[in-house]
mmCIF file of C-alpha atoms in Angstrom:
data_model
loop_
_atom_site.group_PDB
_atom_site.id
_atom_site.type_symbol
_atom_site.label_atom_id
_atom_site.label_comp_id
_atom_site.label_asym_id
_atom_site.label_seq_id
_atom_site.Cartn_x
_atom_site.Cartn_y
_atom_site.Cartn_z
ATOM 1 C CA MET A 82 0.000 0.000 0.000
ATOM 2 C CA HIS A 83 1.087 3.585 -0.435
ATOM 3 C CA VAL A 84 -0.109 6.831 1.067
ATOM 4 C CA ARG A 85 -0.303 10.026 -0.934
ATOM 5 C CA PRO A 86 0.331 13.073 1.262
ATOM 6 C CA PHE A 87 -2.675 15.270 1.834
ATOM 7 C CA PHE A 88 -1.058 18.178 -0.023
ATOM 8 C CA SER A 89 -0.940 16.068 -3.194
ATOM 9 C CA LEU A 90 -4.719 15.990 -3.173
ATOM 10 C CA LEU A 91 -4.893 19.765 -2.888
ATOM 11 C CA THR A 92 -2.231 20.611 -5.455
ATOM 12 C CA PRO A 93 -3.657 21.491 -8.880
ATOM 13 C CA HIS A 94 -2.312 19.965 -12.040
ATOM 14 C CA ARG A 95 0.985 21.471 -13.095
ATOM 15 C CA HIS A 96 -0.408 22.414 -16.517
ATOM 16 C CA THR A 97 -3.753 23.625 -17.721
ATOM 17 C CA ARG A 98 -3.367 22.330 -21.242
ATOM 18 C CA PRO A 99 -5.979 19.772 -22.403
ATOM 19 C CA PRO A 100 -5.168 16.042 -22.291
ATOM 20 C CA ARG A 101 -2.809 14.708 -24.927
ATOM 21 C CA GLY A 102 -4.616 13.749 -28.118
ATOM 22 C CA TYR A 103 -7.566 16.047 -27.459
ATOM 23 C CA ALA A 104 -8.469 17.854 -30.676
ATOM 24 C CA GLY A 105 -11.477 19.847 -29.502
ATOM 25 C CA PRO A 106 -14.971 19.934 -31.102
ATOM 26 C CA LEU A 107 -13.814 21.749 -34.237
ATOM 27 C CA GLY A 108 -10.896 19.390 -34.653
ATOM 28 C CA TYR A 109 -13.079 16.324 -34.464
ATOM 29 C CA PHE A 110 -15.531 17.877 -36.947
ATOM 30 C CA LEU A 111 -12.758 18.525 -39.475
ATOM 31 C CA LEU A 112 -11.399 15.015 -38.988
ATOM 32 C CA ALA A 113 -14.828 13.567 -39.731
ATOM 33 C CA ILE A 114 -15.046 15.551 -42.997
ATOM 34 C CA LEU A 115 -11.545 14.494 -44.068
ATOM 35 C CA ASN A 116 -12.316 10.854 -43.360
ATOM 36 C CA ALA A 117 -15.485 11.068 -45.404
ATOM 37 C CA LEU A 118 -13.640 12.587 -48.385
ATOM 38 C CA ALA A 119 -10.641 10.237 -48.214
ATOM 39 C CA PRO A 120 -10.480 7.276 -50.642
ATOM 40 C CA VAL A 121 -11.696 4.038 -49.188
ATOM 41 C CA ALA A 122 -8.484 2.136 -49.933
ATOM 42 C CA ALA A 123 -5.752 4.767 -50.089
ATOM 43 C CA PRO A 124 -2.268 3.254 -50.238
ATOM 44 C CA ALA A 125 -0.193 3.667 -47.072
ATOM 45 C CA GLN A 126 2.532 6.268 -47.507
ATOM 46 C CA THR A 127 5.222 7.636 -45.239
ATOM 47 C CA GLN A 128 6.296 11.195 -45.842
ATOM 48 C CA MET A 129 9.924 11.951 -45.070
ATOM 49 C CA PHE A 130 11.382 15.365 -44.256
ATOM 50 C CA GLN A 131 14.936 16.543 -44.775
ATOM 51 C CA ARG A 132 16.382 19.136 -42.413
ATOM 52 C CA LEU A 133 17.429 22.223 -44.399
ATOM 53 C CA SER A 134 19.809 24.982 -43.364
ATOM 54 C CA TYR A 135 20.616 28.311 -44.984
ATOM 55 C CA PRO A 136 23.177 30.968 -44.053
ATOM 56 C CA VAL A 137 21.944 33.497 -41.521
ATOM 57 C CA VAL A 138 24.033 36.585 -40.748
ATOM 58 C CA GLN A 139 23.466 38.725 -37.667
ATOM 59 C CA ASN A 140 25.556 41.843 -36.956
ATOM 60 C CA GLY A 141 28.035 40.729 -39.584
ATOM 61 C CA LYS A 142 28.500 37.267 -38.035
ATOM 62 C CA THR A 143 27.286 34.067 -39.656
ATOM 63 C CA LEU A 144 25.333 32.007 -37.145
ATOM 64 C CA GLU A 145 26.526 28.418 -36.877
ATOM 65 C CA TYR A 146 23.177 26.712 -36.180
ATOM 66 C CA PRO A 147 20.473 29.300 -36.898
ATOM 67 C CA PHE A 148 17.655 26.755 -37.187
ATOM 68 C CA ALA A 149 18.517 24.538 -34.245
ATOM 69 C CA GLY A 150 15.915 26.390 -32.191
ATOM 70 C CA GLY A 151 16.109 29.207 -29.669
ATOM 71 C CA LEU A 152 16.638 28.653 -25.951
ATOM 72 C CA ASN A 153 14.146 30.043 -23.445
ATOM 73 C CA ALA A 154 14.634 28.026 -20.233
ATOM 74 C CA PRO A 155 17.517 25.652 -21.008
ATOM 75 C CA GLN A 156 18.994 23.014 -18.711
ATOM 76 C CA PHE A 157 22.449 21.759 -19.716
ATOM 77 C CA SER A 158 23.893 18.290 -19.159
ATOM 78 C CA ASP A 159 26.728 16.270 -20.580
ATOM 79 C CA ALA A 160 26.454 12.686 -21.806
ATOM 80 C CA ASP A 161 28.354 10.432 -24.190
ATOM 81 C CA LEU A 162 25.801 10.253 -27.002
ATOM 82 C CA ASN A 163 27.760 8.086 -29.457
ATOM 83 C CA ASN A 164 29.840 5.900 -27.117
ATOM 84 C CA ASP A 165 33.186 7.416 -28.148
ATOM 85 C CA GLN A 166 34.198 8.123 -24.525
ATOM 86 C CA ILE A 167 33.916 11.897 -25.095
ATOM 87 C CA PRO A 168 31.228 13.888 -23.216
ATOM 88 C CA ASP A 169 28.738 15.532 -25.560
ATOM 89 C CA LEU A 170 26.196 18.281 -24.864
ATOM 90 C CA VAL A 171 22.494 17.743 -24.163
ATOM 91 C CA ILE A 172 20.112 20.680 -23.674
ATOM 92 C CA PHE A 173 16.599 20.316 -22.294
ATOM 93 C CA ASP A 174 14.434 23.405 -22.710
ATOM 94 C CA ARG A 175 11.476 23.224 -20.332
ATOM 95 C CA ALA A 176 9.753 25.899 -22.441
ATOM 96 C CA GLY A 177 8.270 23.448 -24.912
ATOM 97 C CA ASP A 178 9.910 20.297 -23.466
ATOM 98 C CA VAL A 179 12.526 20.248 -26.240
ATOM 99 C CA ILE A 180 15.720 18.153 -26.379
ATOM 100 C CA LEU A 181 18.718 19.424 -28.366
ATOM 101 C CA THR A 182 21.799 17.225 -28.811
ATOM 102 C CA PHE A 183 25.321 18.229 -29.878
ATOM 103 C CA LEU A 184 28.329 15.982 -30.518
ATOM 104 C CA ASN A 185 31.653 17.090 -29.089
ATOM 105 C CA GLU A 186 34.215 16.977 -31.876
ATOM 106 C CA GLY A 187 36.805 18.974 -29.988
ATOM 107 C CA THR A 188 40.194 18.143 -28.569
ATOM 108 C CA PRO A 189 41.193 17.820 -24.884
ATOM 109 C CA LYS A 190 40.513 21.079 -23.017
ATOM 110 C CA GLU A 191 38.808 22.515 -26.102
ATOM 111 C CA SER A 192 35.205 21.744 -27.035
ATOM 112 C CA SER A 193 33.703 22.042 -30.497
ATOM 113 C CA TYR A 194 30.067 21.024 -30.730
ATOM 114 C CA ARG A 195 28.198 19.916 -33.846
ATOM 115 C CA PHE A 196 24.411 19.937 -33.865
ATOM 116 C CA ALA A 197 23.274 16.286 -34.103
ATOM 117 C CA PRO A 198 19.476 16.199 -33.768
ATOM 118 C CA GLU A 199 19.269 12.494 -34.633
ATOM 119 C CA TYR A 200 20.343 11.585 -31.086
ATOM 120 C CA ALA A 201 17.449 13.522 -29.554
ATOM 121 C CA CYS A 202 15.052 10.948 -31.026
ATOM 122 C CA ASN A 203 16.352 8.382 -28.536
ATOM 123 C CA PHE A 204 15.259 10.381 -25.481
ATOM 124 C CA PRO A 205 11.893 9.733 -23.811
ATOM 125 C CA PRO A 206 9.273 12.500 -23.561
ATOM 126 C CA LEU A 207 10.251 14.864 -20.734
ATOM 127 C CA THR A 208 8.750 17.738 -18.790
ATOM 128 C CA ASP A 209 9.815 20.252 -16.098
ATOM 129 C CA TYR A 210 13.395 19.099 -15.571
ATOM 130 C CA MET A 211 16.002 16.593 -16.745
ATOM 131 C CA LEU A 212 19.179 15.635 -14.867
ATOM 132 C CA LEU A 213 21.628 13.296 -16.619
ATOM 133 C CA ARG A 214 23.560 11.180 -14.117
ATOM 134 C CA ASP A 215 25.274 7.778 -14.269
ATOM 135 C CA TYR A 216 23.846 6.134 -11.154
ATOM 136 C CA ASN A 217 25.236 2.637 -11.904
ATOM 137 C CA ASN A 218 28.658 3.743 -13.226
ATOM 138 C CA ASP A 219 28.330 1.806 -16.489
ATOM 139 C CA GLY A 220 29.374 4.749 -18.690
ATOM 140 C CA ALA A 221 25.881 5.384 -20.076
ATOM 141 C CA ALA A 222 24.091 8.454 -18.729
ATOM 142 C CA ASP A 223 20.775 7.895 -16.951
ATOM 143 C CA ILE A 224 17.887 10.358 -16.627
ATOM 144 C CA PHE A 225 16.319 11.648 -13.420
ATOM 145 C CA CYS A 226 13.190 13.608 -14.340
ATOM 146 C CA ALA A 227 9.633 14.555 -13.481
ATOM 147 C CA SER A 228 6.826 12.136 -14.169
ATOM 148 C CA LEU A 229 4.838 12.761 -17.336
ATOM 149 C CA ASP A 230 1.582 12.052 -15.516
ATOM 150 C CA LEU A 231 -0.007 15.504 -15.264
ATOM 151 C CA SER A 232 -1.898 14.559 -12.096
ATOM 152 C CA THR A 233 1.262 13.776 -10.112
ATOM 153 C CA GLN A 234 4.615 15.293 -9.260
ATOM 154 C CA GLU A 235 6.670 12.157 -8.882
ATOM 155 C CA VAL A 236 10.318 11.430 -9.684
ATOM 156 C CA GLN A 237 10.992 9.056 -12.558
ATOM 157 C CA VAL A 238 14.264 7.471 -13.725
ATOM 158 C CA PHE A 239 15.314 6.175 -17.149
ATOM 159 C CA LYS A 240 18.268 3.813 -17.449
ATOM 160 C CA GLY A 241 20.726 4.556 -20.240
ATOM 161 C CA TYR A 242 22.233 1.941 -22.530
ATOM 162 C CA TYR A 243 23.948 1.836 -25.920
ATOM 163 C CA GLU A 244 22.408 0.372 -29.047
ATOM 164 C CA ASN A 245 24.267 0.696 -32.346
ATOM 165 C CA GLN A 246 26.679 3.075 -30.605
ATOM 166 C CA ALA A 247 23.854 5.489 -29.741
ATOM 167 C CA LEU A 248 22.605 6.353 -26.248
ATOM 168 C CA ASN A 249 19.086 5.019 -25.623
ATOM 169 C CA PHE A 250 16.869 4.823 -22.545
ATOM 170 C CA SER A 251 14.413 2.454 -20.888
ATOM 171 C CA PRO A 252 12.231 3.075 -17.806
ATOM 172 C CA PHE A 253 13.823 2.092 -14.500
ATOM 173 C CA LEU A 254 11.466 0.034 -12.334
ATOM 174 C CA PHE A 255 11.763 0.473 -8.576
ATOM 175 C CA THR A 256 11.061 -2.331 -6.092
ATOM 176 C CA TYR A 257 8.509 -1.826 -3.301
ATOM 177 C CA PRO A 258 8.018 -4.983 -1.203
ATOM 178 C CA GLY A 259 4.471 -5.447 0.009
ATOM 179 C CA CYS A 260 3.038 -2.518 -1.969
ATOM 180 C CA SER A 261 0.753 -3.801 -4.688
ATOM 181 C CA SER A 262 -0.579 -0.316 -5.493
ATOM 182 C CA CYS A 263 2.818 1.379 -5.891
ATOM 183 C CA ASP A 264 3.637 2.392 -9.450
ATOM 184 C CA ARG A 265 7.135 0.968 -9.982
ATOM 185 C CA ARG A 266 8.010 3.748 -12.441
ATOM 186 C CA TRP A 267 7.949 6.335 -9.663
ATOM 187 C CA LEU A 268 10.096 6.978 -6.613
ATOM 188 C CA TYR A 269 8.590 6.212 -3.204
ATOM 189 C CA TYR A 270 10.142 6.020 0.241
ATOM 190 C CA PRO A 271 9.018 4.002 3.297
ATOM 191 C CA SER A 272 6.459 5.636 5.535
ATOM 192 C CA ALA A 273 6.843 5.783 9.307
ATOM 193 C CA ILE A 274 3.910 3.362 9.312
ATOM 194 C CA PRO A 275 5.299 -0.110 8.529
ATOM 195 C CA GLY A 276 4.117 -1.479 5.183
ATOM 196 C CA PHE A 277 3.178 1.929 3.753
ATOM 197 C CA TRP A 278 5.034 4.047 1.190
ATOM 198 C CA ASN A 279 5.010 7.784 0.389
ATOM 199 C CA ASN A 280 5.755 9.454 -2.923
ATOM 200 C CA LEU A 281 8.703 11.860 -3.060
ATOM 201 C CA PHE A 282 6.813 15.008 -4.011
ATOM 202 C CA ILE A 283 8.797 17.629 -5.966
ATOM 203 C CA ALA A 284 7.046 20.836 -7.031
ATOM 204 C CA ASP A 285 6.969 21.348 -10.794
ATOM 205 C CA THR A 286 8.646 24.742 -10.247
ATOM 206 C CA ASP A 287 11.667 23.108 -8.571
ATOM 207 C CA ILE A 288 14.766 21.316 -9.822
ATOM 208 C CA PRO A 289 16.288 18.924 -7.260
ATOM 209 C CA ALA A 290 19.922 17.975 -6.798
ATOM 210 C CA VAL A 291 20.967 14.397 -7.612
ATOM 211 C CA ASP A 292 24.426 13.813 -6.157
ATOM 212 C CA ASP A 293 26.390 11.604 -3.770
ATOM 213 C CA ILE A 294 25.665 13.722 -0.703
ATOM 214 C CA ASP A 295 27.223 11.492 1.960
ATOM 215 C CA GLY A 296 30.179 10.205 -0.084
ATOM 216 C CA ASP A 297 29.236 6.520 0.071
ATOM 217 C CA GLY A 298 29.301 5.991 -3.701
ATOM 218 C CA ASP A 299 25.602 6.051 -4.621
ATOM 219 C CA LEU A 300 23.381 8.960 -5.714
ATOM 220 C CA ASP A 301 21.096 10.750 -3.255
ATOM 221 C CA ILE A 302 18.474 13.466 -3.786
ATOM 222 C CA LEU A 303 18.048 16.893 -2.198
ATOM 223 C CA THR A 304 14.788 18.760 -2.699
ATOM 224 C CA PHE A 305 12.634 21.252 -0.876
ATOM 225 C CA ASP A 306 9.631 20.149 1.122
ATOM 226 C CA GLY A 307 7.061 19.711 -1.629
ATOM 227 C CA ALA A 308 4.182 20.859 0.588
ATOM 228 C CA ALA A 309 5.464 24.187 1.861
ATOM 229 C CA GLY A 310 9.096 24.570 0.819
ATOM 230 C CA GLY A 311 11.547 26.298 3.117
ATOM 231 C CA HIS A 312 13.305 23.284 4.606
ATOM 232 C CA MET A 313 15.316 20.905 2.443
ATOM 233 C CA TRP A 314 14.637 17.177 2.441
ATOM 234 C CA TYR A 315 17.409 14.613 2.089
ATOM 235 C CA ALA A 316 16.383 11.417 0.295
ATOM 236 C CA LYS A 317 19.266 9.071 1.059
ATOM 237 C CA ASN A 318 20.019 6.184 -1.287
ATOM 238 C CA MET A 319 20.514 3.047 0.827
ATOM 239 C CA SER A 320 21.786 0.888 -2.046
ATOM 240 C CA VAL A 321 25.407 0.672 -0.874
ATOM 241 C CA GLU A 322 24.467 0.294 2.801
ATOM 242 C CA ARG A 323 22.251 -2.681 1.932
ATOM 243 C CA GLY A 324 24.964 -4.372 -0.077
ATOM 244 C CA PHE A 325 23.623 -3.749 -3.572
ATOM 245 C CA GLY A 326 26.380 -1.395 -4.762
ATOM 246 C CA PRO A 327 25.633 1.763 -6.768
ATOM 247 C CA ASP A 328 23.546 -0.084 -9.391
ATOM 248 C CA SER A 329 20.351 0.097 -7.337
ATOM 249 C CA LEU A 330 18.054 2.896 -6.172
ATOM 250 C CA GLN A 331 16.513 2.495 -2.702
ATOM 251 C CA PHE A 332 15.638 5.744 -0.964
ATOM 252 C CA VAL A 333 14.667 6.718 2.570
ATOM 253 C CA VAL A 334 13.868 10.217 3.844
ATOM 254 C CA ASN A 335 15.526 10.511 7.233
ATOM 255 C CA ASP A 336 16.362 14.228 7.273
ATOM 256 C CA ARG A 337 13.717 16.880 6.667
ATOM 257 C CA CYS A 338 16.026 19.787 7.514
ATOM 258 C CA TRP A 339 19.227 19.030 5.634
ATOM 259 C CA GLY A 340 21.802 21.777 6.195
ATOM 260 C CA LEU A 341 19.722 23.161 9.081
ATOM 261 C CA PHE A 342 18.746 26.272 7.042
ATOM 262 C CA TYR A 343 15.439 27.741 5.951
ATOM 263 C CA GLU A 344 14.755 29.409 2.585
ATOM 264 C CA SER A 345 12.422 32.187 3.668
ATOM 265 C CA GLY A 346 11.894 33.963 0.349
ATOM 266 C CA LEU A 347 11.627 37.258 2.255
ATOM 267 C CA VAL A 348 14.968 38.809 1.322
ATOM 268 C CA ALA A 349 16.618 38.327 -2.065
ATOM 269 C CA CYS A 350 18.846 35.238 -1.990
ATOM 270 C CA GLU A 351 19.279 35.339 1.779
ATOM 271 C CA ASN A 352 18.354 32.360 3.931
ATOM 272 C CA ASN A 353 17.886 31.735 7.639
ATOM 273 C CA LEU A 354 20.859 29.803 9.067
ATOM 274 C CA SER A 355 20.864 27.782 12.251
ATOM 275 C CA PRO A 356 23.149 29.026 15.062
ATOM 276 C CA GLY A 357 24.219 25.478 15.927
ATOM 277 C CA LEU A 358 24.166 21.791 15.024
ATOM 278 C CA ASP A 359 21.425 21.068 17.538
ATOM 279 C CA SER A 360 18.622 23.064 15.894
ATOM 280 C CA CYS A 361 16.885 23.572 12.558
ATOM 281 C CA ALA A 362 16.527 27.189 11.409
ATOM 282 C CA SER A 363 13.129 28.695 12.037
ATOM 283 C CA PRO A 364 11.032 30.422 9.363
ATOM 284 C CA PHE A 365 10.489 33.262 11.856
ATOM 285 C CA SER A 366 14.152 34.096 12.395
ATOM 286 C CA SER A 367 15.971 36.813 10.464
ATOM 287 C CA PRO A 368 16.272 37.880 7.678
ATOM 288 C CA GLY A 369 12.945 39.644 7.237
ATOM 289 C CA SER A 370 9.799 38.813 9.144
ATOM 290 C CA ALA A 371 7.113 36.246 8.534
ATOM 291 C CA ASP A 372 4.614 38.950 7.627
ATOM 292 C CA ASP A 373 6.754 40.593 4.940
ATOM 293 C CA ARG A 374 5.845 38.427 1.974
ATOM 294 C CA GLY A 375 3.186 35.846 2.488
ATOM 295 C CA GLY A 376 4.028 34.211 5.808
ATOM 296 C CA ASN A 377 6.101 31.074 6.327
ATOM 297 C CA LYS A 378 4.630 28.968 3.500
ATOM 298 C CA ARG A 379 6.160 30.824 0.590
ATOM 299 C CA HIS A 380 8.039 28.633 -1.893
ATOM 300 C CA PRO A 381 7.349 29.669 -5.482
ATOM 301 C CA GLY A 382 10.187 27.687 -7.031
ATOM 302 C CA SER A 383 13.862 26.909 -6.472
ATOM 303 C CA THR A 384 16.717 25.069 -8.146
ATOM 304 C CA VAL A 385 19.364 23.175 -6.205
ATOM 305 C CA MET A 386 22.989 22.370 -7.047
ATOM 306 C CA THR A 387 25.567 20.744 -4.777
ATOM 307 C CA TYR A 388 29.352 20.591 -5.013
ATOM 308 C CA ASP A 389 32.381 20.524 -2.718
ATOM 309 C CA GLN A 390 33.728 24.071 -2.878
ATOM 310 C CA ASP A 391 36.474 23.721 -0.274
ATOM 311 C CA GLY A 392 37.451 20.070 -0.803
ATOM 312 C CA ASP A 393 36.607 18.956 2.737
ATOM 313 C CA GLY A 394 34.351 16.072 1.697
ATOM 314 C CA ASP A 395 30.947 17.621 2.395
ATOM 315 C CA LYS A 396 28.636 19.398 -0.027
ATOM 316 C CA GLU A 397 28.026 23.110 -0.367
ATOM 317 C CA VAL A 398 24.736 24.116 -1.979
ATOM 318 C CA VAL A 399 23.861 26.805 -4.529
ATOM 319 C CA LEU A 400 20.229 27.917 -4.792
ATOM 320 C CA GLY A 401 18.432 29.809 -7.537
ATOM 321 C CA ASP A 402 14.960 31.200 -6.904
ATOM 322 C CA ILE A 403 12.198 32.143 -9.291
ATOM 323 C CA SER A 404 11.565 35.373 -7.341
ATOM 324 C CA PHE A 405 15.045 36.878 -7.536
ATOM 325 C CA ASN A 406 17.763 37.497 -10.138
ATOM 326 C CA CYS A 407 20.587 36.181 -7.964
ATOM 327 C CA LEU A 408 22.193 33.025 -6.594
ATOM 328 C CA ASN A 409 22.941 31.983 -3.018
ATOM 329 C CA MET A 410 25.903 29.723 -2.194
ATOM 330 C CA MET A 411 25.908 28.326 1.339
ATOM 331 C CA THR A 412 29.085 26.914 2.904
ATOM 332 C CA ASN A 413 28.769 23.592 4.698
ATOM 333 C CA GLY A 414 30.508 23.804 8.066
ATOM 334 C CA GLY A 415 29.323 20.387 9.100
ATOM 335 C CA ALA A 416 30.226 16.946 7.772
ATOM 336 C CA PRO A 417 28.990 14.552 5.038
ATOM 337 C CA ALA A 418 26.776 12.774 7.566
ATOM 338 C CA LEU A 419 25.481 15.993 9.193
ATOM 339 C CA ALA A 420 25.281 19.062 6.968
ATOM 340 C CA TRP A 421 25.244 22.501 8.605
ATOM 341 C CA MET A 422 25.225 25.661 6.492
ATOM 342 C CA THR A 423 27.275 28.235 8.388
ATOM 343 C CA ALA A 424 27.846 31.041 5.840
ATOM 344 C CA GLN A 425 26.222 32.309 2.647
ATOM 345 C CA ASP A 426 27.277 34.280 -0.415
ATOM 346 C CA VAL A 427 24.075 36.104 -1.391
ATOM 347 C CA ALA A 428 25.529 37.389 -4.671
ATOM 348 C CA PHE A 429 27.255 34.213 -5.822
ATOM 349 C CA PRO A 430 29.778 34.255 -7.298
ATOM 350 C CA SER A 431 30.617 37.528 -5.594
ATOM 351 C CA TYR A 432 34.295 36.988 -6.466
ATOM 352 C CA ASP A 433 33.498 36.860 -10.207
ATOM 353 C CA THR A 434 30.062 38.329 -10.893
ATOM 354 C CA ARG A 435 29.159 38.572 -14.563
ATOM 355 C CA GLY A 436 25.415 39.085 -14.458
ATOM 356 C CA HIS A 437 22.314 37.398 -13.126
ATOM 357 C CA HIS A 438 19.456 35.681 -14.891
ATOM 358 C CA TYR A 439 15.865 35.083 -13.931
ATOM 359 C CA PHE A 440 15.249 31.733 -12.205
ATOM 360 C CA SER A 441 18.914 30.879 -12.485
ATOM 361 C CA ARG A 442 20.062 27.280 -12.840
ATOM 362 C CA ARG A 443 23.688 26.564 -12.050
ATOM 363 C CA PHE A 444 26.099 24.339 -13.956
ATOM 364 C CA LEU A 445 29.615 23.290 -13.077
ATOM 365 C CA PRO A 446 32.365 22.992 -15.703
ATOM 366 C CA ARG A 447 33.654 19.472 -16.239
ATOM 367 C CA PRO A 448 37.169 19.163 -14.789
ATOM 368 C CA GLU A 449 39.881 18.246 -17.288
#
C-alpha cells in the first residue's frame, strides 16, 4: 500500500493544457469531414522530411546553427551520445519540453560542438526538468526527471544503454516490497507506518539535486519540502548500505532539515541559518519577518545544485529562486553525515560576478 500526502490531493495539475490527443470539437468535426472525403483504400505512404539549413548573418557574423531552435529556459547536461568516450552536450528546454543534442568533436581542453538532432530521437518524452547522471557507473548516462503524468509530481528514472553506438533509454522500475498499489516507475520512500510508502513530491517549479551527498558511492536526492518549501529534504540512497552497490536505487527520507537552514523567500537570496548543530533554522528568524511576503509557506520555485567548494568532503549548496535574479551559495561547516550551512554568499559568485538571470540554474564545468 502507499499513502499520498494530503497536499498532493490539494495541489492542482501542473499544466492547464488539455489532455494529450484532445483535438477539440472543431478538430473532431474537421477530422470527420476528411475521413469522409478520403479514398476508401488509399495506399499507405510515409512522408519523409529533410532538415534544411541556410546561411543566416546577424551583426556581420554568420550564425553556426540558426535553425537549431532558440533557448528560453535551457537546462544543460553532458552525456556520451555516441559511445566514443567523449562527453557531448544535451540541452533540455522546459519551455516546450525540447531536447537538443550536440556531438563534441573537440580536442582535450577545447570543445567544439556539432548539432546532431538524430540523437534527440532516442530520449523519452520529458517535462519540467532533466538531470543526466550515471547512477550505476556503467558509462551510459541515466535520466532523473519529473513524471509525465499531469496529475502527479513524482520522480521518474530512465536507465541509459547503448544500441548501435547510440545512447538510448528504458524506464527504470523500482522495487517496493508489500506494496501492490505502488507504481514501480515512480520513486517512493518508506512511511513511518510499517508497510506503507510515500511518494517523493517535488514541485513542478523546482529542480532537485541528484548527487552523492554522503560520499558513500551512490546517488542521493536533495529537494525542498514539496508541501510548503523552506526546509530541504534529504532522500538518502541506501543501495550501498544494503549491499547492492551503486547499481540500485533504494531511498529513505531521514532528514527533513538538511543543512539546518530555511529558505524564507523574504529577502533576495538570503536564507535563515541555524546558530548550531542542535537546531533547525526557524522560518520566523531573520532575515525579514514572517509577515513581509506571504508568511512562512512561501516557496514559489527553487533550483538546487551541490558541489564541494572547499574540498573537505561535504557538499556546499547553490540555490536559484524564481523570485530573484541572484544566486545563493551556502558553505557547509558540518560533515557529510550531518550538513550545517554556516555562511552564505548572497551574490554568488561575488568573487566573479558577470550578471544574473531570472530563475537561475547553475552548472559546473567538467574538470579536465
